[in-house]
XYZ file of C-alpha atoms in Angstrom:
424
model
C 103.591 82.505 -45.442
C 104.554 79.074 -46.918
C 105.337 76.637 -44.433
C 107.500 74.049 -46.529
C 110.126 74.606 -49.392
C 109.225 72.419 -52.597
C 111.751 71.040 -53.946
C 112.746 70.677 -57.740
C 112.448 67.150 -57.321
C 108.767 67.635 -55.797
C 109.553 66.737 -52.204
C 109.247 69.226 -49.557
C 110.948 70.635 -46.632
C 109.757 71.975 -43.444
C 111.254 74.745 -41.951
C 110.171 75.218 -38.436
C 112.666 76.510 -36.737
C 112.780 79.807 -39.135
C 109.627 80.057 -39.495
C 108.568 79.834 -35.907
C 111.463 82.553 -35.199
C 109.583 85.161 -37.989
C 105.707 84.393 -36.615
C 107.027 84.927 -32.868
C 108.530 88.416 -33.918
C 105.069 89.554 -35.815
C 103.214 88.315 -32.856
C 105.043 89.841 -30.276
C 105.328 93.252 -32.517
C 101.206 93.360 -32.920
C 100.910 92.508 -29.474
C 102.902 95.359 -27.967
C 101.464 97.769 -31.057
C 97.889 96.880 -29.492
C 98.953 97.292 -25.621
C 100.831 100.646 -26.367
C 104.012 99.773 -25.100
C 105.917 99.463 -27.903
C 106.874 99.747 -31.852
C 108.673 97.616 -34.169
C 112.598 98.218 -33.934
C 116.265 96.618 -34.893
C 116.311 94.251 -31.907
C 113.311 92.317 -33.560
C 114.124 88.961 -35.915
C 114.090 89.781 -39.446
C 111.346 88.955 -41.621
C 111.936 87.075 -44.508
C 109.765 86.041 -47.138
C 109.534 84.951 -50.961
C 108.473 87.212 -53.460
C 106.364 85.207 -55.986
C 106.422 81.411 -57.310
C 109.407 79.492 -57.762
C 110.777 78.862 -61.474
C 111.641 75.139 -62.406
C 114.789 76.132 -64.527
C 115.478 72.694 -65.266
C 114.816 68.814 -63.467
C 116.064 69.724 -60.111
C 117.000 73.107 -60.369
C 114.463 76.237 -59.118
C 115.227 79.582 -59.058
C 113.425 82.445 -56.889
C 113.144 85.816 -55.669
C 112.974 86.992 -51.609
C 113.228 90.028 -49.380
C 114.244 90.168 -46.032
C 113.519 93.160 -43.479
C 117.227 93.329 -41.649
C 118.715 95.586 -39.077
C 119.694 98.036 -41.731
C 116.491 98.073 -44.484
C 114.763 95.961 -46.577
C 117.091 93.620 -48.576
C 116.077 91.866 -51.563
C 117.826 88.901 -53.135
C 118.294 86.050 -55.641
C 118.222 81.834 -54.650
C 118.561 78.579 -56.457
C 117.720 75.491 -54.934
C 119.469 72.352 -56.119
C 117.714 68.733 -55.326
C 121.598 66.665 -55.239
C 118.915 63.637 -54.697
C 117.633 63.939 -58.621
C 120.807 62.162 -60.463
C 120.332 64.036 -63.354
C 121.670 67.316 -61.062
C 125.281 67.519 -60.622
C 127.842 70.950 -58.996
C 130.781 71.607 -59.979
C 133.662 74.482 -59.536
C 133.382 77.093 -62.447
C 136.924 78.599 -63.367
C 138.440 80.843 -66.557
C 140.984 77.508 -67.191
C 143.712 78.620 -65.042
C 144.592 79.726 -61.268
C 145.215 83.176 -61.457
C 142.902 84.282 -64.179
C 139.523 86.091 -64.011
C 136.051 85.952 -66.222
C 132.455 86.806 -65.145
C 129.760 84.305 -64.033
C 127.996 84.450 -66.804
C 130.760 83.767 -69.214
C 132.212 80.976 -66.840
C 128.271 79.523 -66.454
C 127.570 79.357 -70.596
C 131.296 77.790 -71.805
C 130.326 74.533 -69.633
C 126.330 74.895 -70.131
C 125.680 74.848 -66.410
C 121.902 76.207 -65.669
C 122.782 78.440 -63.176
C 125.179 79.499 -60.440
C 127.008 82.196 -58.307
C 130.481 83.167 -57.926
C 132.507 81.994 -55.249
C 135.701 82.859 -53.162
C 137.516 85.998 -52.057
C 140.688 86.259 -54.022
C 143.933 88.642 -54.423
C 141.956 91.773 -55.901
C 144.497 94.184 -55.669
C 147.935 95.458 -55.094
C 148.032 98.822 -53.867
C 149.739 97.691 -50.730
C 152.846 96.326 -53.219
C 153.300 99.003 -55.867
C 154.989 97.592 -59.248
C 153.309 94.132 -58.214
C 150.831 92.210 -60.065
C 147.605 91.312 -58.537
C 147.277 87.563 -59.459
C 143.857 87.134 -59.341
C 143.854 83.665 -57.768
C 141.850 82.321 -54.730
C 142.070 82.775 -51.366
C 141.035 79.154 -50.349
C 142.008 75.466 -51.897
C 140.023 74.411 -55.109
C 138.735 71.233 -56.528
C 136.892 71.014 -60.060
C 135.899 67.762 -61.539
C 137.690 65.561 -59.144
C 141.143 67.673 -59.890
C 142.942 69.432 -56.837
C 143.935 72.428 -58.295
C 145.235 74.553 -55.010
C 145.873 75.480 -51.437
C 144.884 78.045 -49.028
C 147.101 81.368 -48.502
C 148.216 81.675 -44.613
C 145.352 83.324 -42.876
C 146.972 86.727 -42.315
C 146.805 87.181 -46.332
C 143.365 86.209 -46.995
C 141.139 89.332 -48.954
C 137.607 89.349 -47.657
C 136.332 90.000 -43.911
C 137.995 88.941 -40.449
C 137.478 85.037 -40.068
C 135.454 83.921 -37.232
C 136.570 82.408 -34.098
C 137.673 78.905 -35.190
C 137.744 79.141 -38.650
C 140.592 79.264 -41.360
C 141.517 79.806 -44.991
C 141.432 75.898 -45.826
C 138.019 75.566 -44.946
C 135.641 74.575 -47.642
C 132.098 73.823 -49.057
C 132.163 70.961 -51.090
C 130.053 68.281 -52.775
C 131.349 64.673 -52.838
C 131.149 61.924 -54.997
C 128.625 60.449 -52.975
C 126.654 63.612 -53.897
C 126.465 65.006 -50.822
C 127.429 68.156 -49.876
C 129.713 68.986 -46.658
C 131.571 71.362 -44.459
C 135.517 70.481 -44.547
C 138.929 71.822 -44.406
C 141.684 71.122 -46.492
C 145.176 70.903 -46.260
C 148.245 70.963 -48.036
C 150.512 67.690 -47.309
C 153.247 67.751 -49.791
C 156.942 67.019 -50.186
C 159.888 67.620 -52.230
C 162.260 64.982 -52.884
C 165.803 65.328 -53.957
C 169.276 64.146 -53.301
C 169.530 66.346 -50.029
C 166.933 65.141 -48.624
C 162.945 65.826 -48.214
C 161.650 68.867 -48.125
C 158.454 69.725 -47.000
C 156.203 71.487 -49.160
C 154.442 74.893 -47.985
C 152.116 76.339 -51.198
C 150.202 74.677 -54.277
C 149.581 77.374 -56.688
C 148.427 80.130 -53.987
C 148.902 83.747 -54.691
C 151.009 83.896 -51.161
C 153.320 81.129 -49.690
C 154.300 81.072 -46.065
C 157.409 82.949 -44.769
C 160.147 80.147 -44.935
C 158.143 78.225 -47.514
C 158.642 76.563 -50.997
C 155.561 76.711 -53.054
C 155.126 74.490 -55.891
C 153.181 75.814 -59.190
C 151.822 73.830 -62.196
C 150.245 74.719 -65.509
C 147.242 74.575 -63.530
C 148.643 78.026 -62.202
C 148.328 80.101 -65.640
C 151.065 82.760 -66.881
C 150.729 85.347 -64.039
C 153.603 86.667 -62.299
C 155.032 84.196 -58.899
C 156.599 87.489 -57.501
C 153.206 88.305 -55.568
C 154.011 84.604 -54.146
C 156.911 85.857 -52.026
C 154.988 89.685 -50.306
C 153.353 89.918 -46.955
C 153.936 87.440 -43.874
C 152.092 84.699 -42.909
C 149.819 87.374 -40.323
C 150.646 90.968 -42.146
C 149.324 91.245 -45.857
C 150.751 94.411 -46.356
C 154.208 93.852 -45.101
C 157.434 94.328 -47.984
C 158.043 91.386 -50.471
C 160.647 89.532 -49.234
C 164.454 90.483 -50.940
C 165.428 86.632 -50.521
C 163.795 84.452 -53.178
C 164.171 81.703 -55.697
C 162.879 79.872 -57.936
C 163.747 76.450 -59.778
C 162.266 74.413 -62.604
C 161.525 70.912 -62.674
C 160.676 69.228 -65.357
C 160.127 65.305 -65.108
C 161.867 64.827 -62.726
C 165.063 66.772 -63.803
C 166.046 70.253 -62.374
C 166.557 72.188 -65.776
C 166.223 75.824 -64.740
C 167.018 78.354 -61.777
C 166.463 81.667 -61.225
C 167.462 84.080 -58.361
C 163.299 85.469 -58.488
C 160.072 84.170 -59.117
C 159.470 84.539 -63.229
C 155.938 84.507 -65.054
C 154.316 83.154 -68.251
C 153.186 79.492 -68.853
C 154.375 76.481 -67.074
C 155.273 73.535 -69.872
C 153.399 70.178 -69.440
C 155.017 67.993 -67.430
C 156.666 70.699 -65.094
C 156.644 72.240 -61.917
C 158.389 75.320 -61.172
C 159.390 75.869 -56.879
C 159.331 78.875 -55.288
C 161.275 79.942 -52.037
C 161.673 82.363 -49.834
C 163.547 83.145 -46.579
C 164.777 79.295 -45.653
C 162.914 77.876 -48.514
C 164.736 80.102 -51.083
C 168.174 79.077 -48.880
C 167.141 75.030 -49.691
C 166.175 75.451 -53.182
C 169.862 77.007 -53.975
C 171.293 73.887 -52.909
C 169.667 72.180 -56.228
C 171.581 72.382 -59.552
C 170.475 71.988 -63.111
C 170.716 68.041 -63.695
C 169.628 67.298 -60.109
C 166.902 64.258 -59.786
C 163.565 66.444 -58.003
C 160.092 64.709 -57.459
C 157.261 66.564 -56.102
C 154.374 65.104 -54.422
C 151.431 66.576 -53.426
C 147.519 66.408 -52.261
C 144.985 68.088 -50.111
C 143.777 66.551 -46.989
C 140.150 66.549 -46.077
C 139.525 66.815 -42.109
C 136.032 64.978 -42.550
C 135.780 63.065 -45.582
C 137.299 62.185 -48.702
C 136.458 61.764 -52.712
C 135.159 65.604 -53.379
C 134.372 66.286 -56.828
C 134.071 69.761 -55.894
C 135.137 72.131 -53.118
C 135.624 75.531 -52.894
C 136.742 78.093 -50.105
C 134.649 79.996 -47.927
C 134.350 80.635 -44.053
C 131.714 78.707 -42.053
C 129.004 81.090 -40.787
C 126.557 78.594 -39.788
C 126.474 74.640 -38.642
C 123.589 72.786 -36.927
C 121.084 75.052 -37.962
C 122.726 78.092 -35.957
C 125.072 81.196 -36.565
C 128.698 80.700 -35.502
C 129.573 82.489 -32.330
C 131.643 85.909 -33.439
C 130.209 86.859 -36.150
C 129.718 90.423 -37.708
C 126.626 92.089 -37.039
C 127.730 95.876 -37.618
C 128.813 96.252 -40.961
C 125.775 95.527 -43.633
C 127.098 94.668 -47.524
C 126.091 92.805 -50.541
C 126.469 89.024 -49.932
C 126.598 85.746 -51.712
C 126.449 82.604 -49.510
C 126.124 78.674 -50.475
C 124.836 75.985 -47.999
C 123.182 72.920 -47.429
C 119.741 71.427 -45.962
C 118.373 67.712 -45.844
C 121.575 66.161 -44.606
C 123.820 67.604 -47.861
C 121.087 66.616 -50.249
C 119.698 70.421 -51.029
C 122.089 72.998 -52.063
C 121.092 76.481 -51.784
C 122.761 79.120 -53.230
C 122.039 82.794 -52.815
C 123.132 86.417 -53.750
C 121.781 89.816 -53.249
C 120.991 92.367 -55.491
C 123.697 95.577 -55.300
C 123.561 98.377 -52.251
C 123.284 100.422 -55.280
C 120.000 99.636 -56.232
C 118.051 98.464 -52.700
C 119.786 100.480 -50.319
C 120.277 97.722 -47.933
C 122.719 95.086 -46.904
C 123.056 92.119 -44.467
C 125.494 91.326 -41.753
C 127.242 88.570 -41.531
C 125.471 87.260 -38.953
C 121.943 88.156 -40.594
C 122.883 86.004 -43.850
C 123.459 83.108 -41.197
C 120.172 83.919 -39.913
C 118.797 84.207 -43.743
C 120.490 81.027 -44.824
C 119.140 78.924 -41.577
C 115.345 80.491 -42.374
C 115.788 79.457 -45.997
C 116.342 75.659 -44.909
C 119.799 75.674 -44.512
C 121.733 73.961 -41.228
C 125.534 74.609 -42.422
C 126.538 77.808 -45.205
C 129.465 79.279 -45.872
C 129.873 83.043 -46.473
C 131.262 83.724 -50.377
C 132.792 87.283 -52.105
C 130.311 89.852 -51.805
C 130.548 93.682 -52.387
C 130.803 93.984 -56.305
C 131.377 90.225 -56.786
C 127.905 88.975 -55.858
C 126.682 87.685 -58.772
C 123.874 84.956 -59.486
C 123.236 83.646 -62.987
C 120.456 81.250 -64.474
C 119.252 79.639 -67.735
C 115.228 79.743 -68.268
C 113.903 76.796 -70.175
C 114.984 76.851 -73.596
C 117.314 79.465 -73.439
C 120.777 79.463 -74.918
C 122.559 81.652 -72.308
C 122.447 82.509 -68.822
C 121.099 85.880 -67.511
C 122.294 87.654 -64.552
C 119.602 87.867 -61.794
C 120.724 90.421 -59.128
C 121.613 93.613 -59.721
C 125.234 93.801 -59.296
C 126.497 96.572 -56.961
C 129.351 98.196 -59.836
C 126.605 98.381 -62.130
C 127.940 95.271 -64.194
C 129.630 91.902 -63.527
C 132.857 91.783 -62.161
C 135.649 89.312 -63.139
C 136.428 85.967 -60.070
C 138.625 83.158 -60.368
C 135.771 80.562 -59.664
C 132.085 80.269 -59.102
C 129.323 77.510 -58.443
C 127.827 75.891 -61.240
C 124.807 74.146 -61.271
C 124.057 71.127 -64.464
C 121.132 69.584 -64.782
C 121.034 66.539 -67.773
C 117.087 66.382 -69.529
């Protein structure tokens, strides 16, 4: 097995940690095949290991195949590698143009030309637990795209997607800044509104759920879906009623020039905002009247750093090189994960080919493991199940082609994915 990862840019890696980890499980399994006194099992390390050369997609960009022998079968998946060094590579945040809308990968990959690239957050799937309720579509976590903040994190309790781990919330993110260097952060919402009663503070930016008490603010950025999904659940129970105390006004620069006793739907003019309350925040927003002077001011907060181009939500499953304590390691699905080697410089992104098709799944806490043998020291853990989906562009090709095998049998429609550009 290959000791060092080349790089797009023709550098290498060495990997010795992960590497070490596989050769000390082969070792010890021959070892106790030879004395008798024992047979390969689930306790032992996975093996992982590439399956042919890499591709050179484009000048910084390779693409390859692996498999990796894990607790519950062989699992085969998809990676690109992304030299962030070469300054003809850039990443940014894929989305269908608005908040709460929907498109496949490969249809969000061709209409910017990106080379390759794998979709991205959990998000508001569903609605069964709210009949006569839209499902939005939107993110769970905050987005950036270009350099443009285009929303918050839900409260915890109404994330989609598995349990977080100990420590870890809804506004952490994986992002690239515009230092091109890619990081581990958490953002938060700071934002107030401003009228003649006084300041208000500002709980939601164009999230599918805004805390109990809260006044959300959405922009066009949002799309036309319905705001009623805005005002359901609590901040810990996803399922729990929509709330019967709502309200919404419109402000439009500046000027309050519209209320409404519920959260309406359809487009958001230029130059507006529309606020949504409930509970307490629905109480402060009927206070307002048509005419009223409003400003809203907003921004996410970076823990770490500051100036991300892009940023995108998913849950930490691995920093320093090792698996986050608490992590799943019983229940085995189709994953996509994105992470980072060389001190930010190489981006990997992964995703596995359908149950369906291989039979096999990873943990949580074997796609750490994966992602830390690959060359990673921090990943995050992205949508999996039916949403793991990883797309390139060979050389000279005008579209992208889907690489794993996705587990419904065909792409399925997120709100945002991980592009990858590379300039000739």
């Amino acid at each position: 097995m290959l000791r060092q990862l080349c790089l797009p840019s023709g550098g290498t890696v060495t990997r010795h940690a992960g590497r070490a980890r596989v050769a000390l499980s082969a070792l010890a399994t021959l070892g106790a095949l030879i004395a008798g006194t024992g047979t390969a099992g689930a306790a032992e390390a996975p093996a992982f290991r590439y399956d042919g050369d890499a591709t050179r997609l484009a000048q910084g960009v390779q693409y390859r195949e692996f498999s990796y022998d894990a607790s519950h079968g062989q699992a085969h998946g998809h990676l690109l590698t992304v030299d962030l060094r070469d300054p003809r590579v850039s990443v940014d945040l894929l989305t269908p143009g608005a908040v709460a809308a929907r498109a496949p990968v490969s249809r969000l990959a061709d209409a910017r030309g990106a080379v390759g690239g794998v979709n991205a957050d959990f998000f508001n799937i569903s609605e069964t637990q709210h009949p006569g309720v839209d499902a939005t579509g939107a993110a769970d976590g905050p987005e950036i795209a270009s350099g443009k903040q285009l929303k918050a994190a839900v409260p915890d309790g109404q994330r989609f997607g598995p349990s977080l781990p100990p420590g870890t919330t809804a506004e952490d993110v994986l992002g690239v800044g515009t230092d091109r260097t890619a990081r581990l952060d958490r953002l938060t919402l700071s934002g107030t509104v401003h009228s003649p009663l006084g300041d208000l503070k500002l709980r939601g930016f164009n999230q599918y759920a805004i805390p109990v008490d809260g006044v959300g603010a959405y922009t066009p950025a949002w799309g036309t879906a319905s705001r009623v999904r805005a005002t359901c659940g609590t901040d810990t129970v996803r399922a729990a009623p929509c709330s019967d105390d709502t309200y919404e006004v419109t402000v439009r620069h500046d000027r309050v020039t519209g209320v409404a006793g519920s959260p309406g739907r359809g487009a958001i003019a230029a130059g507006s905002v529309v606020l949504v309350g409930r509970e307490a925040g629905a109480d402060a927003l009927r206070k307002l009247e048509v005419g009223d002077k409003v400003s809203v001011s907003r921004r996410l907060l970076a823990a770490r750093h500051s100036g991300y181009r892009f940023a995108v939500g998913g849950f930490p499953v691995l920093r320093g090189g090792s698996p986050l304590s608490g992590l799943d390691n019983g229940t085995a699905a189709t994953r996509t994960s994105a992470g980072f080697g060389d001190g930010g410089r190489v981006l990997y992104l992964l995703a596995l080919d359908g149950n369906a098709e291989t039979g096999a799944g990873l943990t949580i806490l074997e796609l750490a493991s994966l992602m830390s043998d690959i060359g990673a020291s921090a990943a995050v853990n992205l949508d999996g199940g039916g949403s793991s989906t990883l797309v390139s562009r060979d050389p000279g090709a005008s579209h992208v082609t889907v690489r794993n095998h996705p587990s419904g049998g065909a792409e399925r429609a997120v709100p945002n994915a991980i592009g990858v550009f590379s300039r000739p």
